[in-house]
PDB file of C-alpha atoms in Angstrom:
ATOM      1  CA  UNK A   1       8.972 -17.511  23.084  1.00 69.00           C
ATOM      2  CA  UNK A   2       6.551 -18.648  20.282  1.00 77.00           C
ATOM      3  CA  UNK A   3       6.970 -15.948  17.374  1.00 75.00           C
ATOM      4  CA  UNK A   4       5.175 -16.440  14.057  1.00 74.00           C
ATOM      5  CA  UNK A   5       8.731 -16.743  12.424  1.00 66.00           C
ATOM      6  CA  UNK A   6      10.287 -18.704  14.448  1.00 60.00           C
ATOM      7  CA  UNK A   7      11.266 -22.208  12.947  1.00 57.00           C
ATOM      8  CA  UNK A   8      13.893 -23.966  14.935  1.00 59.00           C
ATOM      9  CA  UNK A   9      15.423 -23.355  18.146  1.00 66.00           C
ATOM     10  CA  UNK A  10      11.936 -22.887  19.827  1.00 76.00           C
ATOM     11  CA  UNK A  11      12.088 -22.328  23.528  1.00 83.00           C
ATOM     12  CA  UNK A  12       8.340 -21.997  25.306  1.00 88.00           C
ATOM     13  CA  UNK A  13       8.342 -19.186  27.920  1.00 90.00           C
ATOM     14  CA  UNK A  14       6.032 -19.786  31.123  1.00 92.00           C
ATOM     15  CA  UNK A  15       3.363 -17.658  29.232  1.00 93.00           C
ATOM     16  CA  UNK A  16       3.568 -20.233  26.150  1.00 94.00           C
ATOM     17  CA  UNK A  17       3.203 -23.160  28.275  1.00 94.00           C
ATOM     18  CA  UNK A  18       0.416 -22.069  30.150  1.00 95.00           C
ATOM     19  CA  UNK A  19      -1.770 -21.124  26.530  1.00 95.00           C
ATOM     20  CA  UNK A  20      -0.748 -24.551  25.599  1.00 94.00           C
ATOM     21  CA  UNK A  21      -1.781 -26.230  28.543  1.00 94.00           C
ATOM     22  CA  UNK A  22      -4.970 -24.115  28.337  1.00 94.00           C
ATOM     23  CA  UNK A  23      -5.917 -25.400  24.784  1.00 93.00           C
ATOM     24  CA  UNK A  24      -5.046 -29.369  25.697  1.00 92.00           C
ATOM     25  CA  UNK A  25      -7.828 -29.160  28.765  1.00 91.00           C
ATOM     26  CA  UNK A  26     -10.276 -27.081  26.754  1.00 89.00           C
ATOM     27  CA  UNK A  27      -9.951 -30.206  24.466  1.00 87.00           C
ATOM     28  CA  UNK A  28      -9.391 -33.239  26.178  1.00 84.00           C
ATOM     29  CA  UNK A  29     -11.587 -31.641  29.648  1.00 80.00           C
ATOM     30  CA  UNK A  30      -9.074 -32.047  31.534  1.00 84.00           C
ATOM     31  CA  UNK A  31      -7.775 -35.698  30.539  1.00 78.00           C
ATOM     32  CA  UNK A  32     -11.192 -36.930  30.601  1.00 75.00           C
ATOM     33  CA  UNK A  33     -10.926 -37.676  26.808  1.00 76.00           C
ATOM     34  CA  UNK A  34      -7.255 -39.409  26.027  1.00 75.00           C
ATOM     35  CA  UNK A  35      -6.968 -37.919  22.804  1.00 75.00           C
ATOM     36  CA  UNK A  36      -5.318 -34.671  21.439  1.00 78.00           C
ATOM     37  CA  UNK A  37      -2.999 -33.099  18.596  1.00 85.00           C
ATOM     38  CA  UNK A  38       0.939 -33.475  19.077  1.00 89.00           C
ATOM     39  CA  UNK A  39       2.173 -29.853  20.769  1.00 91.00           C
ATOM     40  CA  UNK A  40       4.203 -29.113  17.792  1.00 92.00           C
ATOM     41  CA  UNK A  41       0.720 -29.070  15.765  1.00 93.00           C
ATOM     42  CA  UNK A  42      -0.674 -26.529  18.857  1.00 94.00           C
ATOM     43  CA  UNK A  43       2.442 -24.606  18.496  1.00 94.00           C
ATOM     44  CA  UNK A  44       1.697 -23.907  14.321  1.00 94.00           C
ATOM     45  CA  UNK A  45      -2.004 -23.467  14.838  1.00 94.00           C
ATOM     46  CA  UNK A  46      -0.878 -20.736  17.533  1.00 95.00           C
ATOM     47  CA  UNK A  47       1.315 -19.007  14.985  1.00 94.00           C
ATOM     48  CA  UNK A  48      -1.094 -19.198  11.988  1.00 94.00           C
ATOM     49  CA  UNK A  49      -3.838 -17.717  14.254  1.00 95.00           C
ATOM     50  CA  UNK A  50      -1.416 -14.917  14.965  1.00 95.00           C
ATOM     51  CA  UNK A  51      -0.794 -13.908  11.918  1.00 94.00           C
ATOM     52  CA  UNK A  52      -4.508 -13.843  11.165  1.00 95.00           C
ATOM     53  CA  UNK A  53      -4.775 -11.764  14.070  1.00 95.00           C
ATOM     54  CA  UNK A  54      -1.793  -9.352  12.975  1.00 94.00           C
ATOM     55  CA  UNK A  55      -3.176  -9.361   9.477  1.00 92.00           C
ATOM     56  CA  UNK A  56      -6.924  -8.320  10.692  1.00 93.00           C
ATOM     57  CA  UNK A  57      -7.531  -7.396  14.194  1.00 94.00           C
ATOM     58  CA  UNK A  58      -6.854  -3.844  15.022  1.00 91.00           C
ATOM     59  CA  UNK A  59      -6.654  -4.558  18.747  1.00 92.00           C
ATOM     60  CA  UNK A  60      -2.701  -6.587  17.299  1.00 94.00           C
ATOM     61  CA  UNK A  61      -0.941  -3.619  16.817  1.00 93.00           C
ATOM     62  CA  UNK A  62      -0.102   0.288  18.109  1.00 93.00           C
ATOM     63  CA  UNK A  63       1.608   2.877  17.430  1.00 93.00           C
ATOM     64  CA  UNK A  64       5.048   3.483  18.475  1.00 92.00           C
ATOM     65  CA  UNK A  65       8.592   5.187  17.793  1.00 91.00           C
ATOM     66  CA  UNK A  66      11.590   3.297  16.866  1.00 89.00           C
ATOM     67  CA  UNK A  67      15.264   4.656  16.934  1.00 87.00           C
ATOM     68  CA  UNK A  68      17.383   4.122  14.084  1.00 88.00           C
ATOM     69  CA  UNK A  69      21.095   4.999  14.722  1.00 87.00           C
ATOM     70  CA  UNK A  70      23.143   6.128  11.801  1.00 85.00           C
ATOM     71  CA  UNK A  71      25.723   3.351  12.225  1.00 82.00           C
ATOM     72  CA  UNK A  72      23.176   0.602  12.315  1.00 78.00           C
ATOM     73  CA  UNK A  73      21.758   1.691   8.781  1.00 80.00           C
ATOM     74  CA  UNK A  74      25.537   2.149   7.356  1.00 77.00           C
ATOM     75  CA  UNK A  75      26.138  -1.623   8.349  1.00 72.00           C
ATOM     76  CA  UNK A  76      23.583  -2.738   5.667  1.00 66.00           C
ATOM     77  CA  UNK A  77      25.100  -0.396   3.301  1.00 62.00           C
ATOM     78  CA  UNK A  78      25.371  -1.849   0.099  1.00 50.00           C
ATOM     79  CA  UNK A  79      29.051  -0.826  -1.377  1.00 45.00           C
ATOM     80  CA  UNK A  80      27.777  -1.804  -4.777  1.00 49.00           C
ATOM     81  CA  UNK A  81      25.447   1.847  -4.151  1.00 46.00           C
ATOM     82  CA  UNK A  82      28.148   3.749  -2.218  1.00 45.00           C
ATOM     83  CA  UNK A  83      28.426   6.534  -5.488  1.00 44.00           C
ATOM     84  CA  UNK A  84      28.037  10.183  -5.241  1.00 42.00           C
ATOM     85  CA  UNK A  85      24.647  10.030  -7.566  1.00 46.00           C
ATOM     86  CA  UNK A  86      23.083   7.163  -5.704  1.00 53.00           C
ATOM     87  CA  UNK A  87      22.568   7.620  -1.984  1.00 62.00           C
ATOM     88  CA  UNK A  88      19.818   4.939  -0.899  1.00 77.00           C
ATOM     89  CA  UNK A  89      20.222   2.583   2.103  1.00 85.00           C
ATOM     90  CA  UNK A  90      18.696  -0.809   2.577  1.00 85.00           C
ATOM     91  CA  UNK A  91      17.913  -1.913   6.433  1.00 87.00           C
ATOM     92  CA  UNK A  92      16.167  -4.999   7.962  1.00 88.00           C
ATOM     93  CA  UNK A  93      14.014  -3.880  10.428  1.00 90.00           C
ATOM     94  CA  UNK A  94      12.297  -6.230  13.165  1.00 90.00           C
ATOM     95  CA  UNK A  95       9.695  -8.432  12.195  1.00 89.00           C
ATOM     96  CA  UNK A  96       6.822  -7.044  14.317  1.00 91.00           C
ATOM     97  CA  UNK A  97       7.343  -3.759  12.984  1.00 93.00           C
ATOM     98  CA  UNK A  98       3.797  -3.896  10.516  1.00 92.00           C
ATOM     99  CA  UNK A  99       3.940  -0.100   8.985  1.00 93.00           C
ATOM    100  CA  UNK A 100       6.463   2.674   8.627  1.00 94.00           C
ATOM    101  CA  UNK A 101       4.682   5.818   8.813  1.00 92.00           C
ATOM    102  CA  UNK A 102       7.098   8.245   8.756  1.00 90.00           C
ATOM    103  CA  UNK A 103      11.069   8.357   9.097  1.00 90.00           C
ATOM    104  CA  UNK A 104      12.782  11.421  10.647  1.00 85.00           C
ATOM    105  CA  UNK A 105      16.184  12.870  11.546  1.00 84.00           C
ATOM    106  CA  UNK A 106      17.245  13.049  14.949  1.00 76.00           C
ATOM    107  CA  UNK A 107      20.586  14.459  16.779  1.00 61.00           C
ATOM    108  CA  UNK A 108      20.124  17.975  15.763  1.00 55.00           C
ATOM    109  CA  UNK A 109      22.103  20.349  17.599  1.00 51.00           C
ATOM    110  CA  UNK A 110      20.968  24.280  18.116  1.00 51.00           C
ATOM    111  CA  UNK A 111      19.708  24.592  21.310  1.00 50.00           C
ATOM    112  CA  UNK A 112      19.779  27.880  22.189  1.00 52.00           C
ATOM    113  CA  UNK A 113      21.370  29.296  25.247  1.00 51.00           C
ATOM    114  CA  UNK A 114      19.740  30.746  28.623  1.00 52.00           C
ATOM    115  CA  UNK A 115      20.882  34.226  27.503  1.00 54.00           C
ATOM    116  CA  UNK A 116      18.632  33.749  24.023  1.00 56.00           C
ATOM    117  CA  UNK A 117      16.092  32.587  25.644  1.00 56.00           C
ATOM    118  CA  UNK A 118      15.856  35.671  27.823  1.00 58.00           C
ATOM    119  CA  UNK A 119      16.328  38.210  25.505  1.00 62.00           C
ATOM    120  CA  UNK A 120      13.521  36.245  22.998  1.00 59.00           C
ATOM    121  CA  UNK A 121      11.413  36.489  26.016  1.00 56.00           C
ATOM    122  CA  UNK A 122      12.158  40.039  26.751  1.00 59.00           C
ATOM    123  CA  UNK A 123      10.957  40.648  22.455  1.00 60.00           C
ATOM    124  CA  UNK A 124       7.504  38.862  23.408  1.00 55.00           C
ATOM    125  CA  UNK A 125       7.005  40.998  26.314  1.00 56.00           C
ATOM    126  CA  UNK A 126       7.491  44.086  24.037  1.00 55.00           C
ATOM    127  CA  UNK A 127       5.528  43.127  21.154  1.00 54.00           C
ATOM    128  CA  UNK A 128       2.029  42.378  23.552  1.00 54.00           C
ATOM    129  CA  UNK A 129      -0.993  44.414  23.986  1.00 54.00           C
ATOM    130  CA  UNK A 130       0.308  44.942  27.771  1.00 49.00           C
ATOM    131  CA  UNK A 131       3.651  45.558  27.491  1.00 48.00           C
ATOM    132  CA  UNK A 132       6.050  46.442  30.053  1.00 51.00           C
ATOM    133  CA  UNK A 133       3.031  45.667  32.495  1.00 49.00           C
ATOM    134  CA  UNK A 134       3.555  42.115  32.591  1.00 48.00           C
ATOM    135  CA  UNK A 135       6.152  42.774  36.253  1.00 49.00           C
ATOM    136  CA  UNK A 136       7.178  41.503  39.636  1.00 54.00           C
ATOM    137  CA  UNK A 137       5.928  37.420  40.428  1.00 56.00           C
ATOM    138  CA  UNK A 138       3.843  37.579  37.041  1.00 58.00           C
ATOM    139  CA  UNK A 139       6.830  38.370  35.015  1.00 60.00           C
ATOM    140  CA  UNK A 140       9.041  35.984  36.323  1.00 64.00           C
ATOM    141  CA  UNK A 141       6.295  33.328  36.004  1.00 65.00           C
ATOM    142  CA  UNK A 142       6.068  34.689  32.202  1.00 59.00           C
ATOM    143  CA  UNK A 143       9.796  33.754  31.801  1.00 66.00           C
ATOM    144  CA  UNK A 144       9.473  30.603  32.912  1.00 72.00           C
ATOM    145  CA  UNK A 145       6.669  29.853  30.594  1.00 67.00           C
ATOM    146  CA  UNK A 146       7.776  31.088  27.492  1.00 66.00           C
ATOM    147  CA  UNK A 147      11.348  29.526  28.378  1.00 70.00           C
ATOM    148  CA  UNK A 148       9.350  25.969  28.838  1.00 76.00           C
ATOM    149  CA  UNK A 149       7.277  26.376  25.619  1.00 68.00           C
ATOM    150  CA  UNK A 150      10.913  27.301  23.434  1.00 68.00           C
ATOM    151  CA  UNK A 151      12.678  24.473  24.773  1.00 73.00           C
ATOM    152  CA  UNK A 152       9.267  22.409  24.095  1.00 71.00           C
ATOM    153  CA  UNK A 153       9.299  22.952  20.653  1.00 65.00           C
ATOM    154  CA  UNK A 154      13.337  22.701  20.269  1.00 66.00           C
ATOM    155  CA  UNK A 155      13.227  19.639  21.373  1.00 68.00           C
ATOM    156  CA  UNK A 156      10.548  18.135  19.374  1.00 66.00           C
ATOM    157  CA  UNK A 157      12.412  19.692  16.397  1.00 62.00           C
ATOM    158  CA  UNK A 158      15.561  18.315  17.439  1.00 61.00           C
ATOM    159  CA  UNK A 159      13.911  14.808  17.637  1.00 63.00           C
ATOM    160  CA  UNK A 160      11.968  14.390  14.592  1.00 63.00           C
ATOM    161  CA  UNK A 161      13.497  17.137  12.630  1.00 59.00           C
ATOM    162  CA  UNK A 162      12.564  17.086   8.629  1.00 64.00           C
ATOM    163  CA  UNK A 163      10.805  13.637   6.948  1.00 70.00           C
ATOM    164  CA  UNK A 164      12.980  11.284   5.360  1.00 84.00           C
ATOM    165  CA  UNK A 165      11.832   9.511   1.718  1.00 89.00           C
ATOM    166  CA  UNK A 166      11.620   5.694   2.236  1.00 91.00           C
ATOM    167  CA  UNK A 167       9.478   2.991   0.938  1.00 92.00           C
ATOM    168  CA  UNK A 168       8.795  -0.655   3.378  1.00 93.00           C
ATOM    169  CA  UNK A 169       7.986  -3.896   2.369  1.00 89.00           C
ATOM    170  CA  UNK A 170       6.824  -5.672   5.137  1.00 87.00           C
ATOM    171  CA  UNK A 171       6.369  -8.975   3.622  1.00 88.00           C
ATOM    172  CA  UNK A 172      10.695  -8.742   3.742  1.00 90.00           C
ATOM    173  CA  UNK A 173      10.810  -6.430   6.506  1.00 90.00           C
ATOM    174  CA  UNK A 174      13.295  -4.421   4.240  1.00 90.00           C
ATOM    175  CA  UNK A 175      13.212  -0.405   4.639  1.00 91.00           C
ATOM    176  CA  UNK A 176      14.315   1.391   1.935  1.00 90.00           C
ATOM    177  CA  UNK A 177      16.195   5.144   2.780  1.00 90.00           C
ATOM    178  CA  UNK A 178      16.171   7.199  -0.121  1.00 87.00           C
ATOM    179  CA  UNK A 179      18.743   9.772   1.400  1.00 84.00           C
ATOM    180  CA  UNK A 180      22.264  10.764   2.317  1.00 83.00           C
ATOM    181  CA  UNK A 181      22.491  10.244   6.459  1.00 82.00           C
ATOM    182  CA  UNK A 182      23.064  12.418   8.375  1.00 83.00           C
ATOM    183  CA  UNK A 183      21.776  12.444  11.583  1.00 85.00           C
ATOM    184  CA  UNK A 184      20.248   8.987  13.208  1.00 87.00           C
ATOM    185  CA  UNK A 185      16.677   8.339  12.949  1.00 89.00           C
ATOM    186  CA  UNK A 186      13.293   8.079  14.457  1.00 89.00           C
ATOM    187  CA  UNK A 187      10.745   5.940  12.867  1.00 92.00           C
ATOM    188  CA  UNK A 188       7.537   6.586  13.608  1.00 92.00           C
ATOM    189  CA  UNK A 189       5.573   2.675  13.044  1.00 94.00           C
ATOM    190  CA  UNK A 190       2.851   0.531  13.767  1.00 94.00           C
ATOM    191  CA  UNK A 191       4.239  -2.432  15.554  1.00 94.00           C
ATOM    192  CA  UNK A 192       2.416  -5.969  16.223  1.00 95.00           C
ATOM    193  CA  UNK A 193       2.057  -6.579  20.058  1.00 94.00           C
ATOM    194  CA  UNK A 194       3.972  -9.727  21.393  1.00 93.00           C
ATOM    195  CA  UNK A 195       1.722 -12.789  21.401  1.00 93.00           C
ATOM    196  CA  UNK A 196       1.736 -13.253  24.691  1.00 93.00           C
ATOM    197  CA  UNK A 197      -0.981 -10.380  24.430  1.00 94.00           C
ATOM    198  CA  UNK A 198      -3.123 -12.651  22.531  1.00 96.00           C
ATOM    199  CA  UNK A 199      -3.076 -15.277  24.720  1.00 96.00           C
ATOM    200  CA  UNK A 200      -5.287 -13.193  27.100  1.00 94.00           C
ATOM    201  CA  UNK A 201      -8.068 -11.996  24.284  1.00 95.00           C
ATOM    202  CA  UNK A 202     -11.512 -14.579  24.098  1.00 94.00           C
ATOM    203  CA  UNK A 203     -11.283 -13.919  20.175  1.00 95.00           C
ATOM    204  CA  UNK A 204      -7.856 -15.763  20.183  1.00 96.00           C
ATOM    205  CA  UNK A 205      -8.721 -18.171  22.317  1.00 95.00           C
ATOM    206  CA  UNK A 206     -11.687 -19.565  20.456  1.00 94.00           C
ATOM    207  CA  UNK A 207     -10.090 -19.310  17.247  1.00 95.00           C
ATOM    208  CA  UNK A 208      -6.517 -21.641  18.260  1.00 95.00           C
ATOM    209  CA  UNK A 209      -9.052 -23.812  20.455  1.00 93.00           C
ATOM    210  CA  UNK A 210     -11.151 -23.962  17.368  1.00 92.00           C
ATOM    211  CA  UNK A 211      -8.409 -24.729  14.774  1.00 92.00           C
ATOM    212  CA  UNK A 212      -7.113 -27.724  16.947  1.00 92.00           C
ATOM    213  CA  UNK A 213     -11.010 -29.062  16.699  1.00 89.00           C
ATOM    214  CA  UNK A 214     -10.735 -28.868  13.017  1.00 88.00           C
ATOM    215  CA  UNK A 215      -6.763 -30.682  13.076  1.00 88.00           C
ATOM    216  CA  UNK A 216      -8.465 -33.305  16.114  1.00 86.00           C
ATOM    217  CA  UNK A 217     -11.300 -34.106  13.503  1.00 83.00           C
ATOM    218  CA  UNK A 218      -8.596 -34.816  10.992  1.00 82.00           C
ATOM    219  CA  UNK A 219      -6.643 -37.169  13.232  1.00 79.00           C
ATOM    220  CA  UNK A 220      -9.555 -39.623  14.479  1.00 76.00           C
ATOM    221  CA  UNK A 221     -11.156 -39.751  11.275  1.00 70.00           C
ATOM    222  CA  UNK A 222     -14.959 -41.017  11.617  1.00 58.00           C
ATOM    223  CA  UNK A 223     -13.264 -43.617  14.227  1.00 63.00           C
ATOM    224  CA  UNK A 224     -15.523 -44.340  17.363  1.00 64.00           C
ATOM    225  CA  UNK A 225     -13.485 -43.591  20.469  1.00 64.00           C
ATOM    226  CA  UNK A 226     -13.516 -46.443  23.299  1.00 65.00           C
ATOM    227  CA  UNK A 227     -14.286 -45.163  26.541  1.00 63.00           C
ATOM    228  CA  UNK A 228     -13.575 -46.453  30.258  1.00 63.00           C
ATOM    229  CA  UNK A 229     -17.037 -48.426  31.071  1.00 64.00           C
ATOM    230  CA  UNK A 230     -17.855 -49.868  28.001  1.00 66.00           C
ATOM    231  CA  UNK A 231     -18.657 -46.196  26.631  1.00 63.00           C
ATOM    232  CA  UNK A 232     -17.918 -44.878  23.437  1.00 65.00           C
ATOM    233  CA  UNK A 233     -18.434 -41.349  21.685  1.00 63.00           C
ATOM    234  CA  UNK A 234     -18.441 -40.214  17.998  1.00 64.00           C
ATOM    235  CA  UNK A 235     -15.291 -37.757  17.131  1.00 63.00           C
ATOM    236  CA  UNK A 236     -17.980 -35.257  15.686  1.00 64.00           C
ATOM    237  CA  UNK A 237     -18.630 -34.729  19.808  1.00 60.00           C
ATOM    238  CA  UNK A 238     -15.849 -34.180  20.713  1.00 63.00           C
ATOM    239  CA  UNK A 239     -14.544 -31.402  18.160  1.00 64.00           C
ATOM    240  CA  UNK A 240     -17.812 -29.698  18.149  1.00 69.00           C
ATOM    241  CA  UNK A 241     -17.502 -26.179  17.977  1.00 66.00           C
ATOM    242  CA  UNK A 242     -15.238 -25.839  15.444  1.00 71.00           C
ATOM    243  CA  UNK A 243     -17.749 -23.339  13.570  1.00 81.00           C
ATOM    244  CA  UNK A 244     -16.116 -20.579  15.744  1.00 83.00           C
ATOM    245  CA  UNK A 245     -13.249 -20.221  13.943  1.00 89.00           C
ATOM    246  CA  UNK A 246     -15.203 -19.006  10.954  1.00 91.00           C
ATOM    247  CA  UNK A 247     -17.272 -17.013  13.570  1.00 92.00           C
ATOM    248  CA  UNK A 248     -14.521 -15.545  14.791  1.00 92.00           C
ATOM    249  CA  UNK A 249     -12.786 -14.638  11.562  1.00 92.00           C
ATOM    250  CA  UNK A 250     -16.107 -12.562  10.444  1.00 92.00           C
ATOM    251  CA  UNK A 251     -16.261 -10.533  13.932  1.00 91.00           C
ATOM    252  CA  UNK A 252     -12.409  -9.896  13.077  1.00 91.00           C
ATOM    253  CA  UNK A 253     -12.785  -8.944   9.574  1.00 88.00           C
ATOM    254  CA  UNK A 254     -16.006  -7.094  10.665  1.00 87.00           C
ATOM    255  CA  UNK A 255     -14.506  -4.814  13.415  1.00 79.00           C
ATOM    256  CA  UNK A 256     -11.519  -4.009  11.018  1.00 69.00           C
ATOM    257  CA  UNK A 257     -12.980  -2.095   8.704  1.00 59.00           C
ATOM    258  CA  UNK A 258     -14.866   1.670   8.821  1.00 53.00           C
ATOM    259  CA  UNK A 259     -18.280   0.811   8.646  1.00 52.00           C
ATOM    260  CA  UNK A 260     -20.957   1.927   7.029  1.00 51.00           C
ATOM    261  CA  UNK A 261     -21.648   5.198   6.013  1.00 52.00           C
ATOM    262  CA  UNK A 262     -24.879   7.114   5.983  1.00 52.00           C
ATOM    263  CA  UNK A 263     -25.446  10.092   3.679  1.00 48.00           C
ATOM    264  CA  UNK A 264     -28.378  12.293   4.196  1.00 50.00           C
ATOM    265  CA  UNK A 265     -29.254  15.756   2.409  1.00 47.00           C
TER     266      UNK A 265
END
């Protein structure tokens, strides 16, 4: 699958091929026009679109949790640190992970048992305006709520626990854990979607289809192109249109930011 990091090794998935295939019609209609950009020049206008698209366009990314187990970060421990005054970890984390927004500790035990629950239960019912009124079908179905809502909020503690001091630089993908582990982790991160998303959005599309124009222009020059019949046509035809990739980078950079804002007394 095309990746923006990817350098060797490249194997196109269906999805690739078909984006690809897309782009040489769009620009050649269909074989009408014998002339196009090697795939390998496609395939690095695809990836420097995406990052432009990762970089600017909020539609590229969401918000997600990522699980950190305790071994994985002690693997990257560097035994050069391991010292009972210094207790910070380095990890690589996956390249589409864009921002680390918070870090917390999983694994907690303390779940409390049925028998707690009941008599916490049996403390709420004592300390409201109602009392010992609260019987029969309504009482059970008090239990049951109050039981739901403990093991509700148990949980959630149990899974993201107390924050964890870090720093992230994405440009190296390296997280930095500023903190003697104990528990695993859950990072809470904005992550880029795979590409294969982009394929399917019109910005995308006129911006790689757009950027091959501009690479096509390149390659014929200010040649006149033969065609069958005694017909020829002037490159600037046939790579017109490639105004929309500044077009497109302006709606992008547009829609990324807050707007305006209107004060008024």
């Amino acid at each position: 699958m095309i990746t923006v990091n990817t350098t060797t090794n490249l194997q196109l998935l269906d999805c690739d091929r078909q984006f690809i295939d897309l782009v040489n019609n769009r620009i050649t209609i269909y074989g009408q026009i014998p002339y196009t950009v090697p795939e390998k020049l496609i395939i690095d206008i695809i990836k420097e679109s995406a990052r432009f698209f990762y970089q600017h366009y909020y539609k590229s990314s969401y918000k997600t949790f990522y699980h950190l187990p305790k071994e994985s970060v002690l693997q990257y421990l560097n035994a050069d640190w391991n010292t009972p005054d210094i207790n910070d970890y380095i990890v690589k984390l996956p390249s589409y992970i864009k921002v680390v927004q918070e870090i917390y500790e999983s694994s907690k035990t303390g779940i409390p048992t049925s028998q707690q629950l009941i008599q916490n239960v049996q403390l709420l019912q004592r300390s409201a305006p109602y009392g010992q009124s609260i019987l029969g079908i309504n009482n059970s179905l008090y239990i049951l709520e109050a039981a739901c809502r403990m093991m509700e909020e148990q949980n959630y503690s149990s899974i993201f626990g107390t924050t964890v001091p870090f720093n992230y630089t994405q440009l190296t993908n390296q997280l930095y854990i500023h903190k003697t582990l104990t528990y695993n982790l859950m990072l809470e991160v904005i992550a880029n979607v795979d590409i294969q998303y982009l394929y399917q959005d019109g910005f995308f599309i006129r911006h790689v289809i757009g950027r091959v124009k501009q690479e096509l222009f390149r390659l014929l020059g200010s040649h006149t192109i033969s065609l069958p019949g005694d017909a020829t046509m002037n490159p600037e035809v046939i790579t017109n249109g490639t105004e929309d990739v500044e077009k497109v980078e302006d709606l992008i950079k547009a829609g990324s930011g807050i707007g305006d804002i209107i004060m008024q007394r």
